[in-house]
Every structure is written in structure tokens, then in C-alpha cells.
Amino acid sequence: MQIVHGRAGRPVEQRGATFTGVVWGDPVLPSTDGTTVNSVTFTPGARTYWHHHERGQLLVVTAGSGWVCPHGEEPQPITVGDVVWVPPGERHWHGAGRDSIMTHLATSLGTTTWLEEVAEAEYAAIDAGGAVK
Ligand code: MN
């Protein structure tokens, strides 16, 4: 068992190279036995690059609202309380809406492979309302 006390020694970090826009990450559980937990806050318009996770990723939206998008599909809206399971190897992006923040608790399993930036034209798919569910 490992108990992580508060945020001592692990300051919130601004994320850069694999994100578009201003994104803050709170390292809740530094990588342990292949599991990494971050509370990530996306400011309006901010999002990840395209990427995938070796053994999948669990997202729990804890504040605001935003979008998650599997490759080849329309973006899907997510809001507080929504839970997303991203299967191993599924290419996707996630981020805020244009006029909202979005904070999610992200539990990532295994390594994350980062790909190219989500182009503005791809992000603009949210303006059409995304996937009809
Ligand atoms: Mn992800």
C-alpha cells in the first residue's frame, strides 16, 4: 500500500509539448506500477494532442465540461460526473470546450504514446455539436 499525502512535493505543473492551449496537471499519484493518476485542468479551447494508452485510461470529469474524441468518430460531450473508459491502444483526444474549463481525474495505465496535434479543423467539429447520442 502506498498512501499519498496531499500535494506535498508535487507541485501543479503547466503542461506543454503534447497539449494545445493552457493545461495544468496535478500529479495525484506519480507513476506507480504502471499506473499514473493526474487531475488535469484544461482552460477554454485547450486539449491534448492525439494519443493512445498502452493499457487504457479512465477519465472522471470533476469540473466543467468538455469533449472526448475517438479517432474516426465525432467528438462526444462530457460533463461533471461522466466517466470514460478509453480502451488500450485507442487513438483519441480530450479537452475543454471553447467557453468552458474541464477538469478530469485521469488514470492512465501503462505508457502513453503521443502523436500529432489536434488540428483546429478537427477541434472545430465540436462546433457542430459533436456526436448525437
Ligand atoms: Mn487519453
Coordinates of N, CA and C and ligand atoms in Angstrom, one line a residue:
M1 N 0.8 -1.2 0.0 CA 0.0 0.0 0.0 C 0.9 1.2 0.0
Q2 N 0.5 2.2 -0.8 CA 1.2 3.5 -0.8 C 0.1 4.6 -0.5
I3 N 0.4 5.4 0.5 CA -0.5 6.5 0.8 C 0.2 7.8 0.3
V4 N -0.6 8.6 -0.5 CA 0.0 9.8 -1.0 C -0.7 11.0 -0.2
H5 N 0.1 11.7 0.6 CA -0.4 12.7 1.5 C -0.5 14.1 0.7
G6 N -1.6 14.6 0.5 CA -1.8 15.9 -0.1 C -1.0 16.1 -1.3
R7 N -0.5 17.2 -1.6 CA 0.2 17.5 -2.8 C 1.7 17.8 -2.5
A8 N 2.1 17.4 -1.2 CA 3.5 17.8 -0.8 C 4.5 17.2 -1.8
G9 N 5.4 18.1 -2.2 CA 6.5 17.8 -3.1 C 6.1 17.6 -4.5
R10 N 4.9 17.7 -4.9 CA 4.5 17.5 -6.3 C 3.6 18.7 -6.7
P11 N 4.3 19.8 -7.1 CA 3.5 21.0 -7.4 C 2.7 20.8 -8.7
V12 N 1.6 21.5 -8.9 CA 0.9 21.5 -10.1 C 1.8 22.0 -11.2
E13 N 1.7 21.4 -12.4 CA 2.6 21.7 -13.5 C 1.8 22.2 -14.7
Q14 N 2.3 23.2 -15.4 CA 1.7 23.5 -16.6 C 2.2 22.6 -17.7
R15 N 1.3 22.0 -18.4 CA 1.7 21.0 -19.5 C 1.9 21.7 -20.8
G16 N 2.9 21.2 -21.5 CA 3.3 21.9 -22.7 C 3.3 21.1 -24.0
A17 N 4.3 20.4 -24.2 CA 4.6 19.9 -25.6 C 3.5 19.0 -26.2
T18 N 2.7 18.3 -25.4 CA 1.7 17.4 -26.0 C 0.3 17.9 -25.8
F19 N 0.2 19.2 -25.5 CA -1.1 19.8 -25.3 C -1.2 21.1 -26.1
T20 N -2.4 21.5 -26.5 CA -2.7 22.8 -27.2 C -3.4 23.6 -26.2
G21 N -2.9 24.9 -26.0 CA -3.5 25.8 -25.1 C -2.9 25.6 -23.7
V22 N -3.6 26.2 -22.7 CA -3.1 26.2 -21.3 C -3.7 25.0 -20.6
V23 N -2.9 24.1 -20.1 CA -3.4 22.9 -19.4 C -2.5 22.8 -18.1
W24 N -3.2 22.5 -17.0 CA -2.5 22.3 -15.7 C -2.7 20.9 -15.3
G25 N -1.6 20.3 -14.7 CA -1.7 18.9 -14.3 C -1.3 18.8 -12.8
D26 N -2.2 18.2 -12.0 CA -1.9 18.0 -10.6 C -1.5 16.5 -10.5
P27 N -0.3 16.1 -10.2 CA 0.1 14.8 -10.1 C -0.4 14.1 -8.8
V28 N -1.5 13.5 -8.9 CA -2.2 12.9 -7.7 C -1.4 11.7 -7.3
L29 N -1.1 10.8 -8.3 CA -0.2 9.6 -8.0 C 0.8 9.5 -9.1
P30 N 2.1 9.9 -8.7 CA 3.1 9.7 -9.7 C 3.2 8.2 -10.2
S31 N 3.7 8.0 -11.4 CA 3.7 6.6 -12.0 C 4.1 5.6 -11.0
T32 N 3.2 4.6 -10.7 CA 3.4 3.6 -9.7 C 3.0 2.3 -10.3
D33 N 3.8 1.3 -10.5 CA 3.5 0.0 -11.0 C 2.7 0.2 -12.3
G34 N 3.1 1.1 -13.1 CA 2.4 1.3 -14.4 C 1.2 2.1 -14.4
T35 N 0.8 2.6 -13.2 CA -0.4 3.4 -13.1 C -0.1 4.9 -12.7
T36 N -0.7 5.8 -13.5 CA -0.4 7.2 -13.2 C -1.7 7.9 -13.1
V37 N -1.9 8.7 -12.0 CA -3.1 9.5 -11.8 C -2.8 11.0 -11.8
N38 N -3.5 11.7 -12.7 CA -3.4 13.2 -12.7 C -4.8 13.8 -12.7
S39 N -4.9 14.9 -11.9 CA -6.1 15.8 -12.1 C -5.7 16.8 -13.1
V40 N -6.3 16.9 -14.2 CA -5.9 17.7 -15.3 C -7.0 18.8 -15.6
T41 N -6.6 20.0 -15.6 CA -7.5 21.1 -15.9 C -7.1 21.8 -17.2
F42 N -8.1 21.7 -18.2 CA -8.0 22.3 -19.5 C -8.7 23.7 -19.4
T43 N -8.0 24.8 -19.8 CA -8.7 26.1 -19.9 C -9.4 26.1 -21.3
P44 N -10.3 27.0 -21.5 CA -11.1 27.0 -22.7 C -10.3 26.9 -24.0
G45 N -10.7 25.9 -24.8 CA -10.1 25.7 -26.1 C -8.9 24.8 -26.0
A46 N -8.4 24.5 -24.8 CA -7.2 23.6 -24.6 C -7.6 22.1 -24.8
R47 N -6.7 21.4 -25.3 CA -6.9 19.9 -25.5 C -5.6 19.2 -25.6
T48 N -5.6 17.9 -25.5 CA -4.4 17.1 -25.7 C -4.1 17.0 -27.2
Y49 N -2.9 16.5 -27.5 CA -2.6 16.0 -28.8 C -3.3 14.7 -29.0
W50 N -3.4 14.2 -30.2 CA -3.8 12.8 -30.4 C -2.8 11.9 -29.7
H51 N -3.4 10.8 -29.1 CA -2.5 9.9 -28.3 C -3.2 8.6 -28.1
H52 N -2.5 7.6 -27.5 CA -3.2 6.4 -27.0 C -2.4 5.9 -25.8
H53 N -3.1 5.0 -25.1 CA -2.6 4.5 -23.8 C -2.4 3.0 -23.9
E54 N -1.2 2.5 -23.5 CA -0.9 1.1 -23.6 C -1.9 0.2 -23.1
R55 N -2.4 0.5 -21.9 CA -3.4 -0.4 -21.2 C -4.7 0.3 -20.9
G56 N -4.9 1.4 -21.6 CA -6.2 2.1 -21.4 C -6.1 3.3 -20.4
Q57 N -7.2 4.0 -20.3 CA -7.3 5.2 -19.5 C -8.7 5.4 -19.0
L58 N -8.8 5.7 -17.7 CA -10.1 6.0 -17.1 C -10.2 7.5 -16.8
L59 N -11.2 8.2 -17.4 CA -11.4 9.6 -17.1 C -12.7 9.8 -16.3
V60 N -12.6 10.6 -15.3 CA -13.7 11.0 -14.5 C -13.8 12.5 -14.5
V61 N -14.8 13.1 -15.0 CA -14.9 14.6 -15.1 C -15.3 15.1 -13.8
T62 N -14.5 16.0 -13.2 CA -14.8 16.5 -11.9 C -15.2 18.0 -11.8
A63 N -15.0 18.7 -12.9 CA -15.4 20.1 -13.0 C -15.6 20.5 -14.5
G64 N -16.5 21.4 -14.7 CA -16.7 21.9 -16.0 C -17.2 20.9 -17.0
S65 N -16.9 21.2 -18.3 CA -17.4 20.3 -19.4 C -16.4 20.4 -20.5
G66 N -16.4 19.4 -21.3 CA -15.5 19.3 -22.5 C -15.9 18.3 -23.4
W67 N -14.8 17.7 -24.0 CA -15.1 16.8 -25.2 C -14.0 15.6 -25.1
V68 N -14.5 14.5 -25.6 CA -13.5 13.4 -25.8 C -13.8 12.9 -27.2
C69 N -12.8 12.5 -28.0 CA -13.0 12.1 -29.4 C -12.1 10.9 -29.8
P70 N -12.8 9.8 -30.0 CA -12.1 8.6 -30.6 C -11.8 8.9 -32.1
H71 N -10.6 8.4 -32.5 CA -10.2 8.6 -33.9 C -11.3 8.1 -34.9
G72 N -11.6 8.9 -35.9 CA -12.6 8.4 -36.9 C -14.0 8.6 -36.5
E73 N -14.2 9.2 -35.3 CA -15.6 9.5 -34.9 C -15.8 11.0 -34.6
E74 N -17.0 11.4 -34.3 CA -17.2 12.7 -33.9 C -16.9 12.9 -32.4
P75 N -16.5 14.1 -32.0 CA -16.3 14.4 -30.6 C -17.6 14.2 -29.8
Q76 N -17.4 13.7 -28.6 CA -18.6 13.5 -27.7 C -18.5 14.4 -26.5
P77 N -19.6 15.1 -26.1 CA -19.6 16.0 -25.0 C -19.5 15.2 -23.7
I78 N -18.7 15.7 -22.7 CA -18.6 15.1 -21.4 C -18.7 16.3 -20.4
T79 N -19.3 15.9 -19.2 CA -19.5 16.9 -18.2 C -19.3 16.3 -16.8
V80 N -19.5 17.1 -15.8 CA -19.2 16.6 -14.4 C -19.9 15.3 -14.1
G81 N -19.2 14.3 -13.6 CA -19.8 13.1 -13.2 C -19.7 12.0 -14.3
D82 N -19.4 12.4 -15.5 CA -19.2 11.5 -16.6 C -17.9 10.7 -16.4
V83 N -18.0 9.4 -16.8 CA -16.9 8.5 -16.7 C -16.6 8.0 -18.1
V84 N -15.4 8.0 -18.5 CA -15.0 7.5 -19.9 C -13.9 6.4 -19.7
W85 N -14.1 5.3 -20.3 CA -13.1 4.3 -20.4 C -12.5 4.3 -21.8
V86 N -11.3 4.6 -22.0 CA -10.6 4.5 -23.3 C -9.8 3.2 -23.3
P87 N -10.2 2.3 -24.3 CA -9.6 1.0 -24.3 C -8.1 1.1 -24.7
P88 N -7.3 0.1 -24.4 CA -5.9 0.1 -24.8 C -5.7 0.3 -26.3
G89 N -4.8 1.2 -26.6 CA -4.4 1.5 -28.0 C -5.4 2.3 -28.8
E90 N -6.5 2.7 -28.2 CA -7.4 3.5 -29.0 C -7.0 5.0 -29.1
R91 N -6.8 5.4 -30.3 CA -6.3 6.8 -30.6 C -7.4 7.8 -30.3
H92 N -7.1 8.9 -29.6 CA -8.2 9.8 -29.1 C -7.6 11.1 -28.7
W93 N -8.4 12.1 -28.4 CA -8.0 13.3 -27.7 C -9.1 13.7 -26.7
H94 N -8.7 14.5 -25.7 CA -9.7 15.0 -24.8 C -9.4 16.5 -24.4
G95 N -10.4 17.3 -24.1 CA -10.1 18.6 -23.7 C -11.3 19.4 -23.4
A96 N -11.1 20.7 -23.2 CA -12.2 21.6 -22.8 C -13.1 22.0 -24.0
G97 N -14.2 22.6 -23.7 CA -15.0 23.3 -24.8 C -14.4 24.7 -25.1
R98 N -14.9 25.4 -26.0 CA -14.4 26.7 -26.4 C -14.6 27.7 -25.2
D99 N -15.7 27.5 -24.5 CA -16.1 28.5 -23.5 C -16.2 27.9 -22.1
S100 N -15.6 26.8 -21.9 CA -15.6 26.2 -20.6 C -14.3 25.6 -20.2
I101 N -14.1 25.5 -18.9 CA -12.9 24.7 -18.4 C -13.4 23.2 -18.4
M102 N -12.5 22.3 -18.2 CA -12.8 20.9 -17.9 C -11.7 20.4 -17.1
T103 N -12.1 19.8 -16.0 CA -11.1 19.1 -15.1 C -11.5 17.7 -15.1
H104 N -10.6 16.8 -15.3 CA -10.9 15.4 -15.1 C -9.7 14.7 -14.3
L105 N -10.1 13.7 -13.6 CA -9.2 12.8 -13.0 C -8.8 11.7 -14.0
A106 N -7.6 11.7 -14.4 CA -7.1 10.7 -15.5 C -6.3 9.7 -14.9
T107 N -6.7 8.4 -14.9 CA -5.9 7.3 -14.5 C -5.4 6.6 -15.8
S108 N -4.1 6.7 -16.0 CA -3.5 6.1 -17.2 C -2.8 4.9 -16.9
L109 N -3.0 3.8 -17.7 CA -2.4 2.5 -17.4 C -1.3 2.2 -18.5
G110 N -0.1 2.0 -18.0 CA 1.0 1.7 -19.0 C 1.5 3.0 -19.6
T111 N 2.2 2.9 -20.6 CA 2.8 4.1 -21.3 C 1.8 4.8 -22.2
T112 N 2.0 6.1 -22.3 CA 1.2 6.9 -23.2 C 2.0 7.3 -24.4
T113 N 1.4 7.0 -25.6 CA 2.1 7.3 -26.9 C 1.5 8.6 -27.5
W114 N 2.3 9.6 -27.6 CA 1.8 10.9 -28.1 C 2.0 11.0 -29.6
L115 N 1.0 11.5 -30.3 CA 1.0 11.7 -31.8 C 1.0 13.1 -32.1
E116 N 0.3 13.5 -33.2 CA 0.3 14.8 -33.7 C -0.8 15.7 -33.0
E117 N -0.6 17.0 -33.1 CA -1.6 18.0 -32.6 C -2.9 17.8 -33.2
V118 N -4.0 18.0 -32.4 CA -5.3 18.0 -32.9 C -5.5 19.4 -33.7
A119 N -5.7 19.2 -35.0 CA -5.7 20.4 -35.8 C -7.0 21.2 -35.5
E120 N -6.9 22.6 -35.7 CA -8.1 23.4 -35.4 C -9.3 22.9 -36.2
A121 N -9.1 22.4 -37.4 CA -10.2 21.9 -38.2 C -10.9 20.7 -37.5
E122 N -10.0 19.9 -36.9 CA -10.6 18.7 -36.2 C -11.3 19.1 -34.9
Y123 N -10.7 20.0 -34.2 CA -11.3 20.5 -32.9 C -12.6 21.2 -33.2
A124 N -12.7 21.9 -34.4 CA -13.9 22.6 -34.8 C -15.1 21.7 -35.0
A125 N -14.9 20.4 -35.0 CA -16.1 19.5 -35.1 C -17.0 19.7 -33.8
I126 N -16.5 20.2 -32.7 CA -17.3 20.4 -31.6 C -18.4 21.5 -31.8
D127 N -18.1 22.4 -32.8 CA -19.0 23.5 -33.0 C -20.3 23.0 -33.6
A128 N -20.2 21.8 -34.2 CA -21.5 21.2 -34.8 C -22.2 20.4 -33.8
G129 N -21.7 20.4 -32.6 CA -22.4 19.7 -31.5 C -21.9 18.3 -31.3
G130 N -21.0 17.9 -32.1 CA -20.4 16.6 -31.8 C -21.3 15.5 -32.2
A131 N -21.0 14.3 -31.6 CA -21.8 13.1 -31.9 C -23.2 13.2 -31.2
V132 N -24.2 12.8 -32.0 CA -25.6 12.7 -31.4 C -25.7 11.4 -30.6
K133 N -26.0 11.6 -29.4 CA -26.1 10.3 -28.6 C -27.5 10.1 -28.2
Ligands
MN1 MN -6.1 10.0 -23.1

